[in-house]
JSON list of C-alpha atoms in Angstrom, two decimals:
[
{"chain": "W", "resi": 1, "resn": "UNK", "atom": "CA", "xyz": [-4.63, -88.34, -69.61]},
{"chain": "W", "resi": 2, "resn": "UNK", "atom": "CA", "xyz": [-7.90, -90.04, -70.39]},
{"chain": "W", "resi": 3, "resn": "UNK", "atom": "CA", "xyz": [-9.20, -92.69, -67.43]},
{"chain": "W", "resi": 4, "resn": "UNK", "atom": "CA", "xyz": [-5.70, -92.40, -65.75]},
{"chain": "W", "resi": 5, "resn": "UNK", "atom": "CA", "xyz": [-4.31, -93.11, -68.66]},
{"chain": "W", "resi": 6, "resn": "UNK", "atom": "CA", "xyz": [-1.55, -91.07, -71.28]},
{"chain": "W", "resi": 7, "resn": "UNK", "atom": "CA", "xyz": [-3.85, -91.11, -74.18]},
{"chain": "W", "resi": 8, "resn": "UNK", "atom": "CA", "xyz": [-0.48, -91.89, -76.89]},
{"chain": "W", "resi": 9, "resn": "UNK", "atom": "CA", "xyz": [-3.01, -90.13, -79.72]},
{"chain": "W", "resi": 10, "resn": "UNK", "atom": "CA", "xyz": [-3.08, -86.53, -77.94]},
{"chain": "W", "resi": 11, "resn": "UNK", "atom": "CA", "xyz": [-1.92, -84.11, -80.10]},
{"chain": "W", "resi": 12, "resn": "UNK", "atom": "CA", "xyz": [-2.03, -80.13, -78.77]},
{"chain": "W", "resi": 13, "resn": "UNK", "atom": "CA", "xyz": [-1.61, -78.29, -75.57]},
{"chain": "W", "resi": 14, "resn": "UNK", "atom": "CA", "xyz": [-1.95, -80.15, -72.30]},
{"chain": "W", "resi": 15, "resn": "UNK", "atom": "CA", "xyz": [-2.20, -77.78, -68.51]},
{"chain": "W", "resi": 16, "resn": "UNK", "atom": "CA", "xyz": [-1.40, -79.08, -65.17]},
{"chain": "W", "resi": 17, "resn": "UNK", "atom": "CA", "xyz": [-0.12, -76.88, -62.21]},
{"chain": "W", "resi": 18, "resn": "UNK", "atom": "CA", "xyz": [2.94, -76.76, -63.55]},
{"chain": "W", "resi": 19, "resn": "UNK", "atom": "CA", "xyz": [1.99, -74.95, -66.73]},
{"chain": "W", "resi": 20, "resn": "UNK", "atom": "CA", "xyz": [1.13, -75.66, -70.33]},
{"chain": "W", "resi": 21, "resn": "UNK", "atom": "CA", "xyz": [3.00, -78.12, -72.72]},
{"chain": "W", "resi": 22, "resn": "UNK", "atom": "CA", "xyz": [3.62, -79.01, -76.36]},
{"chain": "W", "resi": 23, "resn": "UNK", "atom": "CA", "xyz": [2.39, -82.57, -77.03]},
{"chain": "W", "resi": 24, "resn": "UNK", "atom": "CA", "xyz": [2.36, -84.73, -79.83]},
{"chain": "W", "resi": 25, "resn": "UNK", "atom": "CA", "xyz": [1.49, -88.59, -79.72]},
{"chain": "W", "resi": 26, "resn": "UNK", "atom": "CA", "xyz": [0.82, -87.84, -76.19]},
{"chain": "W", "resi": 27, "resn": "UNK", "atom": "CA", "xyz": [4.54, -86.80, -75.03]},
{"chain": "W", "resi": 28, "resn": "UNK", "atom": "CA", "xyz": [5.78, -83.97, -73.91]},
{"chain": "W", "resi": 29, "resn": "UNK", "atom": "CA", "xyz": [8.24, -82.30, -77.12]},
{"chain": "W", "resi": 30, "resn": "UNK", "atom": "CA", "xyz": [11.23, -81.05, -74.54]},
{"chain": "W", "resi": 31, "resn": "UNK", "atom": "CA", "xyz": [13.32, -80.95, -77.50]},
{"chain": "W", "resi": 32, "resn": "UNK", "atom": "CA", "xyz": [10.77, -77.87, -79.28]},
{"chain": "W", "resi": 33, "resn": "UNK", "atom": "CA", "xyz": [11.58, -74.43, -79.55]},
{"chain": "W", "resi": 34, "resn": "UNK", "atom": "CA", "xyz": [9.29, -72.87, -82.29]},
{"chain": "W", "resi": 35, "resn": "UNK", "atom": "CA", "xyz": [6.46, -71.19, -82.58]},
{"chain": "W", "resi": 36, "resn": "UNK", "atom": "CA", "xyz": [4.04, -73.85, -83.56]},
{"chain": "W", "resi": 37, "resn": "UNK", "atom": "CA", "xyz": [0.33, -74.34, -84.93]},
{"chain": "W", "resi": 38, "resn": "UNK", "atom": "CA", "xyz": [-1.55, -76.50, -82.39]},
{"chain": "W", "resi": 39, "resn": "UNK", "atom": "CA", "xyz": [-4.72, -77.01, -80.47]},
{"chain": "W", "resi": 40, "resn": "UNK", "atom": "CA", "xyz": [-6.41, -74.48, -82.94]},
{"chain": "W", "resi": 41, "resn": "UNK", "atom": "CA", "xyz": [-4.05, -71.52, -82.00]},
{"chain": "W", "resi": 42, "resn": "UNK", "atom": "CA", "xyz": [-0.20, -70.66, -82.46]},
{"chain": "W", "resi": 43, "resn": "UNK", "atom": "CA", "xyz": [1.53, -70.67, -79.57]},
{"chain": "W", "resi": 44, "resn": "UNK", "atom": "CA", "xyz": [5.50, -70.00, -79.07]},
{"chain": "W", "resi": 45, "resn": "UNK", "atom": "CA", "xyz": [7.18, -73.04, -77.54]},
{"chain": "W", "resi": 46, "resn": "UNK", "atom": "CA", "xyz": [10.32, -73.14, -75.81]},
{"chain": "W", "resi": 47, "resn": "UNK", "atom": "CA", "xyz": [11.62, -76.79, -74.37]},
{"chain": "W", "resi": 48, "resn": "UNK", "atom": "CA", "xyz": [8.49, -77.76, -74.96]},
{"chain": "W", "resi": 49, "resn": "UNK", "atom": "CA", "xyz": [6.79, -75.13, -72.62]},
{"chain": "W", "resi": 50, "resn": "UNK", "atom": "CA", "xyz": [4.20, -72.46, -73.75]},
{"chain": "W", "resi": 51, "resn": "UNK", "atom": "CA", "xyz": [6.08, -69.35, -72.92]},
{"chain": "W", "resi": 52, "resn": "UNK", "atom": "CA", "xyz": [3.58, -67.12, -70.91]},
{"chain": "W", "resi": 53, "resn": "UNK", "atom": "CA", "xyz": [4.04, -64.06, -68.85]},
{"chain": "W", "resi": 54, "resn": "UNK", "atom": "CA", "xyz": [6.42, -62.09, -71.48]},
{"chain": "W", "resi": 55, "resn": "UNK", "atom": "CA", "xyz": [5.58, -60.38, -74.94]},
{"chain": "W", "resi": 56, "resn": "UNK", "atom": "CA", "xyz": [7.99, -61.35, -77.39]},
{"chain": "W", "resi": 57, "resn": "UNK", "atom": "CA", "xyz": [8.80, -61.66, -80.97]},
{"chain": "W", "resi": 58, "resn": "UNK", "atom": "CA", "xyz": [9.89, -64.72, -82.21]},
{"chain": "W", "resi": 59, "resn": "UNK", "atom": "CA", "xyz": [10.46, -66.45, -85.93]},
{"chain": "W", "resi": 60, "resn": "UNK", "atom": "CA", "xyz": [9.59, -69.60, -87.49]},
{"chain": "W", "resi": 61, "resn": "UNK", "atom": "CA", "xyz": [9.81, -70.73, -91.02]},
{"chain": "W", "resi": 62, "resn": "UNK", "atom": "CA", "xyz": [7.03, -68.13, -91.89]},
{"chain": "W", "resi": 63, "resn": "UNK", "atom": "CA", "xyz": [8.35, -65.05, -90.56]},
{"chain": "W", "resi": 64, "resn": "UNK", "atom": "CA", "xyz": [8.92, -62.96, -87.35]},
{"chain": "W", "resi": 65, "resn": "UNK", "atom": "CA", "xyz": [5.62, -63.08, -84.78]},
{"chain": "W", "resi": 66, "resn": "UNK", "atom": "CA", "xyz": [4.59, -61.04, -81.84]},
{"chain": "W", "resi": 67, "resn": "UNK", "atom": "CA", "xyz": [3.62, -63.43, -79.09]},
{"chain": "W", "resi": 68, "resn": "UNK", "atom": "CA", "xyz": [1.83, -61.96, -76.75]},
{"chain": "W", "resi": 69, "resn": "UNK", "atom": "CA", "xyz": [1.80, -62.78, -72.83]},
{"chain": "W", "resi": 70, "resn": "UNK", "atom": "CA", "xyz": [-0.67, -65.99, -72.93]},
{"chain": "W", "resi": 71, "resn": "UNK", "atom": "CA", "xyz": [1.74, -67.52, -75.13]},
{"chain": "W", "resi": 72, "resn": "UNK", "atom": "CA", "xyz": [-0.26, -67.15, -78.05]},
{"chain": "W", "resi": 73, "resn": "UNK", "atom": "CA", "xyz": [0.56, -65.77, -81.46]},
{"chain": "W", "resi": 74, "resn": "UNK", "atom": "CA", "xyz": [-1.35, -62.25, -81.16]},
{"chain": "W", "resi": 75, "resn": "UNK", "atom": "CA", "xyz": [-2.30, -61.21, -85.17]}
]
């Protein structure tokens, strides 16, 4: 949100209380389950959500990744 505004050209990770999403063109991606390079980190999505609070190992087209419990892809 830029000036109260959805800025439609946001691409990344955007926070609000409710916790941190997957956005590209400036909408939410509800229908994303990956783990994804965005926002200069990779981060495993599920329904769109960044998936914090757990450790985990998930897969994309590269291979199996431990995500660690920021939601981040820990190397």
């Amino acid at each position: 949100i830029r000036n109260g505004k959805v800025n439609f050209n946001y691409n990344g990770i955007a926070t609000n209380q409710y916790g941190s999403w997957y956005c590209t063109s400036g909408k939410v991606q509800q229908k994303t389950t990956n783990v994804v390079y965005t926002s200069g980190s990779w981060f495993y999505i599920k329904k769109g959500e960044v998936v914090k609070g757990v450790e985990t190992v998930q897969k994309n087209s590269n291979g199996w990744w431990y995500i660690g419990k920021d939601g981040k892809v820990n190397f």
